[in-house]
Tab-separated table of C-alpha atoms in Angstrom:
chain	number	residue	atom	x	y	z
A	1185	MET	CA	-0.470	0.152	-0.186
A	1186	LEU	CA	0.963	3.822	-1.051
A	1187	LYS	CA	1.533	6.227	2.174
A	1188	LEU	CA	-2.004	7.699	3.112
A	1189	VAL	CA	-1.648	11.053	2.628
A	1190	ASN	CA	-4.504	12.429	4.723
A	1191	ILE	CA	-6.647	13.777	1.932
A	1192	GLY	CA	-8.569	15.807	4.239
A	1193	LEU	CA	-5.546	18.421	4.830
A	1194	VAL	CA	-5.229	18.817	1.172
A	1195	LEU	CA	-8.903	19.551	0.541
A	1196	ALA	CA	-9.065	22.287	2.963
A	1197	LEU	CA	-5.675	23.758	1.925
A	1198	ALA	CA	-6.420	23.725	-1.890
A	1199	SER	CA	-10.309	25.058	-0.539
A	1200	SER	CA	-8.290	28.430	1.454
A	1201	ALA	CA	-6.725	28.882	-2.226
A	1202	PRO	CA	-7.397	33.140	-3.173
A	1203	ALA	CA	-9.957	33.655	-5.880
A	1204	ARG	CA	-8.706	34.986	-9.024
A	1205	ALA	CA	-9.490	34.962	-12.794
A	1206	ASP	CA	-7.014	31.968	-14.006
A	1207	VAL	CA	-6.916	28.759	-12.634
A	1208	VAL	CA	-6.372	28.743	-8.835
A	1209	LEU	CA	-3.355	26.705	-7.671
A	1210	PRO	CA	-3.121	24.841	-4.482
A	1211	PRO	CA	-1.130	26.802	-2.097
A	1212	ALA	CA	1.237	23.821	-1.607
A	1213	ILE	CA	2.026	24.290	-5.325
A	1214	ALA	CA	1.656	27.703	-6.044
A	1215	GLY	CA	4.201	28.068	-2.945
A	1216	SER	CA	6.259	25.636	-4.601
A	1217	PRO	CA	8.903	26.706	-7.380
A	1218	THR	CA	9.910	22.715	-8.570
A	1219	LEU	CA	6.146	21.516	-8.032
A	1220	LYS	CA	5.465	24.087	-10.058
A	1221	ALA	CA	8.227	23.350	-13.096
A	1222	LEU	CA	6.777	19.963	-12.879
A	1223	ARG	CA	2.900	21.032	-13.338
A	1224	LYS	CA	3.859	22.770	-16.044
A	1225	SER	CA	5.890	20.663	-17.876
A	1226	MET	CA	3.164	18.202	-16.885
A	1227	LEU	CA	0.017	20.619	-19.033
A	1228	ALA	CA	2.504	20.545	-22.577
A	1229	GLY	CA	2.772	16.983	-22.916
A	1230	ARG	CA	5.931	15.786	-21.121
A	1231	GLU	CA	5.775	12.592	-18.947
A	1232	LEU	CA	6.102	12.766	-15.301
A	1233	SER	CA	7.182	9.558	-13.796
A	1234	ASP	CA	4.850	8.089	-10.609
A	1235	VAL	CA	6.785	10.529	-8.085
A	1236	GLN	CA	6.464	13.290	-9.470
A	1237	LEU	CA	2.731	12.717	-10.517
A	1238	GLN	CA	2.119	11.184	-7.457
A	1239	ARG	CA	4.048	14.800	-5.827
A	1240	LEU	CA	1.885	16.813	-7.570
A	1241	ALA	CA	-1.505	14.589	-6.601
A	1242	ASP	CA	-0.677	14.435	-2.511
A	1243	ALA	CA	-0.327	18.885	-3.462
A	1244	GLY	CA	-3.631	19.099	-4.459
A	1245	GLU	CA	-3.743	18.939	-8.600
A	1246	GLY	CA	-6.478	16.996	-9.816
A	1247	LEU	CA	-5.054	16.190	-13.997
A	1248	ALA	CA	-1.715	14.352	-11.659
A	1249	ALA	CA	-4.383	12.726	-9.244
A	1250	ALA	CA	-6.879	11.712	-12.132
A	1251	ARG	CA	-3.549	10.006	-14.405
A	1252	TYR	CA	-1.760	8.779	-11.192
A	1253	GLY	CA	-5.025	6.531	-9.788
A	1254	LYS	CA	-5.427	5.849	-13.859
A	1255	ARG	CA	-1.600	4.179	-13.706
A	1256	LEU	CA	-2.647	2.339	-9.776
A	1257	GLU	CA	-5.475	0.915	-11.310
A	1258	GLN	CA	-3.751	-0.138	-14.983
A	1259	ARG	CA	-1.800	-2.441	-12.459
A	1260	ASP	CA	-4.008	-4.811	-12.043
A	1261	ASP	CA	-3.657	-6.012	-8.895
A	1262	PRO	CA	-6.636	-5.224	-5.871
A	1263	ALA	CA	-3.828	-4.515	-3.305
A	1264	PHE	CA	-3.371	-0.847	-5.104
A	1265	ILE	CA	-7.390	0.218	-5.991
A	1266	ASP	CA	-7.301	1.516	-3.006
A	1267	ASP	CA	-4.671	4.301	-3.150
A	1268	ALA	CA	-6.575	5.070	-7.069
A	1269	ALA	CA	-9.947	5.515	-5.160
A	1270	HIS	CA	-7.799	7.921	-3.825
A	1271	TYR	CA	-6.773	9.772	-6.384
A	1272	TYR	CA	-9.723	9.480	-7.911
A	1273	SER	CA	-11.505	11.396	-5.354
A	1274	ILE	CA	-9.519	14.131	-5.667
A	1275	ALA	CA	-9.320	14.374	-8.928
A	1276	VAL	CA	-13.029	14.501	-8.297
A	1277	TYR	CA	-13.181	17.280	-6.073
A	1278	GLN	CA	-10.707	19.028	-7.708
A	1279	GLY	CA	-13.321	19.528	-10.648
A	1280	ARG	CA	-11.632	16.134	-12.848
A	1281	ASP	CA	-15.538	15.717	-13.746
A	1282	PHE	CA	-14.021	12.801	-15.718
A	1283	ALA	CA	-12.356	10.789	-12.830
A	1284	LEU	CA	-15.816	10.139	-11.788
A	1285	PRO	CA	-16.695	7.007	-13.437
A	1286	ARG	CA	-13.392	5.201	-12.236
A	1287	LEU	CA	-13.870	6.639	-9.170
A	1288	LEU	CA	-17.251	4.991	-9.099
A	1289	ALA	CA	-16.387	1.465	-10.775
A	1290	THR	CA	-12.914	1.123	-8.024
A	1291	LEU	CA	-15.465	1.772	-5.327
A	1292	THR	CA	-17.432	-1.283	-6.476
A	1293	ASP	CA	-13.925	-3.574	-7.218
A	1294	LYS	CA	-15.096	-6.633	-4.824
A	1295	GLU	CA	-11.314	-7.706	-4.934
A	1296	ALA	CA	-10.323	-4.315	-2.952
A	1297	GLU	CA	-9.879	-3.345	0.289
A	1298	PHE	CA	-10.609	0.265	1.155
A	1299	THR	CA	-9.400	1.966	4.668
A	1300	GLU	CA	-12.389	3.096	6.514
A	1301	GLY	CA	-10.464	7.231	6.604
A	1302	ARG	CA	-10.307	6.568	2.619
A	1303	LEU	CA	-13.688	5.594	2.230
A	1304	ARG	CA	-15.044	8.476	4.663
A	1305	ASN	CA	-12.942	10.674	2.935
A	1306	ILE	CA	-14.404	9.368	-0.378
A	1307	ARG	CA	-17.382	9.678	0.761
A	1308	GLY	CA	-17.141	13.202	1.743
A	1309	VAL	CA	-16.399	14.330	-1.565
A	1310	LEU	CA	-19.351	12.160	-3.623
A	1311	ASP	CA	-21.876	13.856	-1.155
A	1312	ARG	CA	-20.093	17.279	-1.862
A	1313	ALA	CA	-20.149	16.264	-4.781
A	1314	ALA	CA	-24.359	15.302	-5.040
A	1315	ARG	CA	-24.840	18.608	-3.600
A	1316	ARG	CA	-23.872	20.573	-6.110
A	1317	GLY	CA	-25.870	18.858	-8.081
A	1318	ASP	CA	-23.574	16.079	-10.000
A	1319	ALA	CA	-26.238	13.640	-11.227
A	1320	LYS	CA	-23.764	10.374	-10.896
A	1321	ALA	CA	-22.370	11.235	-7.533
A	1322	ALA	CA	-25.711	11.451	-6.281
A	1323	ALA	CA	-27.016	8.237	-8.412
A	1324	GLY	CA	-23.566	6.289	-7.689
A	1325	LEU	CA	-23.489	6.667	-3.996
A	1326	ALA	CA	-27.283	6.035	-3.226
A	1327	GLU	CA	-26.449	2.645	-5.113
A	1328	MET	CA	-23.676	1.716	-2.776
A	1329	LEU	CA	-25.911	2.896	0.548
A	1330	MET	CA	-29.427	0.400	-1.444
A	1331	LYS	CA	-26.795	-2.490	-1.485
A	1332	GLY	CA	-24.483	-1.903	1.591
A	1333	ASP	CA	-21.767	-2.047	-0.160
A	1334	PRO	CA	-18.360	-0.404	0.559
A	1335	TYR	CA	-20.678	1.741	2.452
A	1336	GLU	CA	-23.007	1.144	5.444
A	1337	MET	CA	-26.430	0.305	3.833
A	1338	ASP	CA	-28.368	3.676	4.407
A	1339	ILE	CA	-31.683	3.810	2.768
A	1340	PRO	CA	-33.092	7.363	3.909
A	1341	ARG	CA	-29.818	9.021	2.532
A	1342	ALA	CA	-29.311	6.929	-0.991
A	1343	ARG	CA	-33.592	7.891	-1.323
A	1344	GLU	CA	-32.170	11.646	-1.136
A	1345	LEU	CA	-29.489	10.589	-3.704
A	1346	LEU	CA	-30.965	9.425	-5.797
A	1347	LEU	CA	-34.143	12.198	-5.739
A	1348	LEU	CA	-31.131	14.529	-6.192
A	1349	ALA	CA	-30.653	12.652	-9.183
A	1350	ALA	CA	-33.554	12.504	-10.784
A	1351	ALA	CA	-34.271	15.702	-10.059
A	1352	GLY	CA	-30.300	16.450	-12.581
A	1353	GLY	CA	-32.270	14.214	-15.369
A	1354	ASP	CA	-31.303	11.026	-14.405
A	1355	THR	CA	-34.333	9.402	-15.336
A	1356	LYS	CA	-33.356	5.758	-14.477
A	1357	ALA	CA	-32.508	6.700	-10.544
A	1358	ALA	CA	-35.854	8.735	-10.690
A	1359	MET	CA	-37.718	5.153	-11.464
A	1360	LYS	CA	-35.085	3.056	-9.130
A	1361	LEU	CA	-36.545	6.024	-6.385
A	1362	ALA	CA	-40.541	5.186	-7.122
A	1363	LEU	CA	-39.423	1.730	-7.242
A	1364	SER	CA	-37.960	1.685	-4.169
A	1365	HIS	CA	-40.944	3.517	-2.514
A	1366	ILE	CA	-43.451	0.629	-3.958
A	1367	GLN	CA	-42.047	-2.313	-3.290
A	1368	GLY	CA	-40.339	-0.437	-0.037
A	1369	GLU	CA	-37.064	-1.741	1.500
A	1370	PRO	CA	-35.664	-3.826	4.625
A	1371	GLY	CA	-37.327	-2.344	7.767
A	1372	LEU	CA	-39.193	-0.077	5.479
A	1373	PRO	CA	-43.185	-1.040	4.352
A	1374	PRO	CA	-44.030	-0.245	1.442
A	1375	ASP	CA	-45.187	4.361	0.545
A	1376	PRO	CA	-46.846	4.149	-2.969
A	1377	ALA	CA	-48.008	7.189	-2.802
A	1378	SER	CA	-43.829	8.646	-2.021
A	1379	ALA	CA	-43.560	7.063	-5.418
A	1380	LEU	CA	-45.215	10.590	-6.685
A	1381	PRO	CA	-42.469	12.855	-7.431
A	1382	ALA	CA	-39.773	10.381	-8.514
A	1383	LEU	CA	-42.478	9.204	-11.256
A	1384	GLU	CA	-42.621	13.074	-11.889
A	1385	TYR	CA	-39.068	13.875	-13.010
A	1386	ALA	CA	-38.894	9.749	-14.688
A	1387	LEU	CA	-42.224	11.475	-16.659
A	1388	ALA	CA	-40.456	14.468	-18.192
A	1389	SER	CA	-37.720	11.391	-19.815
A	1390	PRO	CA	-37.577	12.352	-23.681
A	1391	ASP	CA	-37.641	8.243	-23.788
A	1392	PRO	CA	-41.504	6.773	-24.703
A	1393	GLY	CA	-40.621	3.526	-22.719
A	1394	VAL	CA	-39.291	5.362	-19.316
A	1395	GLN	CA	-42.269	7.495	-19.602
A	1396	ALA	CA	-44.564	4.480	-20.533
A	1397	MET	CA	-43.104	2.803	-17.186
A	1398	ALA	CA	-43.174	5.672	-15.412
A	1399	LEU	CA	-47.263	6.495	-16.651
A	1400	ALA	CA	-48.498	2.870	-15.908
A	1401	MET	CA	-47.093	2.892	-12.417
A	1402	ALA	CA	-48.151	6.290	-12.030
A	1403	ARG	CA	-51.708	5.142	-12.902
A	1404	GLN	CA	-52.368	2.740	-9.725
A	1405	ILE	CA	-51.652	4.717	-7.184
A	1406	PRO	CA	-54.579	7.092	-5.606
A	1407	GLY	CA	-53.386	10.841	-6.664
A	1408	GLY	CA	-51.742	9.741	-9.524
A	1409	GLU	CA	-53.386	9.993	-12.679
A	1410	ALA	CA	-53.628	13.283	-12.221
A	1411	LEU	CA	-49.629	13.178	-13.767
A	1412	GLN	CA	-48.933	13.376	-17.935
A	1413	PRO	CA	-45.494	12.427	-19.911
A	1414	ALA	CA	-43.045	15.763	-20.980
A	1415	ALA	CA	-44.704	16.154	-24.895
A	1416	LEU	CA	-42.694	14.887	-27.139
A	1417	PRO	CA	-40.213	15.778	-30.265
A	1418	ALA	CA	-42.585	15.264	-32.710
A	1419	SER	CA	-40.026	13.012	-35.666
A	1420	PRO	CA	-37.973	14.880	-38.645
A	1421	ASP	CA	-39.405	11.322	-40.094
A	1422	LEU	CA	-42.735	11.731	-39.532
A	1423	ASP	CA	-43.008	15.794	-39.363
A	1424	ARG	CA	-42.988	15.422	-43.735
A	1425	SER	CA	-43.884	19.077	-43.248
A	1426	LYS	CA	-41.001	20.531	-41.779
A	1427	ARG	CA	-38.643	19.054	-44.016
A	1428	PRO	CA	-36.803	20.667	-47.156
A	1429	PRO	CA	-37.859	19.971	-50.579
A	1430	VAL	CA	-36.188	17.554	-52.404
A	1431	ARG	CA	-34.019	20.560	-54.867
A	1432	PRO	CA	-34.177	18.258	-58.479
A	1433	ALA	CA	-30.885	16.699	-59.522
A	1434	LEU	CA	-28.817	18.645	-61.493
A	1435	GLU	CA	-26.213	17.781	-64.121
A	1436	GLY	CA	-22.895	17.264	-63.549
A	1437	ASP	CA	-24.391	15.962	-59.233
A	1438	ALA	CA	-22.766	13.047	-57.797
A	1439	PRO	CA	-24.601	9.441	-58.626
């Protein structure tokens, strides 16, 4: 295992940096000519060593953290997944949203073993992203809380996160939340009426199939008959009135 870096300290330092019009450097990098030079080299396309990437990542550089997390994950050794998740979480915290899918994937690795401190810090990163409107972070964390792996099962919080994801446009999360209320969960009896807000989000889906399922579920719940699917745009193939007229073939046109 790699040396445990206090992500809480890294994140606190990063968030305390003064606001500027351009990219804000984490204080640990801004105050180090060596790290600033390394970062400049990385952004210029130079391939940094593992040690160099780790130094930048530990100082709060999100792109370096994402790249180092990827290198750790590519070692194809479960012993490094905990470290990879840690560095992906630094990247996500620093606004590198492309690292989120890999962070969620590492957390669901069945062979990995995570330290409690790392899991606690990573959950804080995911909760923060969810509160800021990241539907993927909300839905991903909700799924883990529903399953109880790697975090302890917490259905009420999972439902809150699914609602955040649904509000962010994730209709799968909306349907999952609706089913959770309709079917009930361990220790929580079915409560179909609580599914209506989720079904309302699902009915806003552009997918006719999702709309049909949500509408069928809503009509089985008292008060749900008032819900209506969102109007879908007309298919360009069917709405011929808006299609441009066909130009007659002219001499010299390609066959």
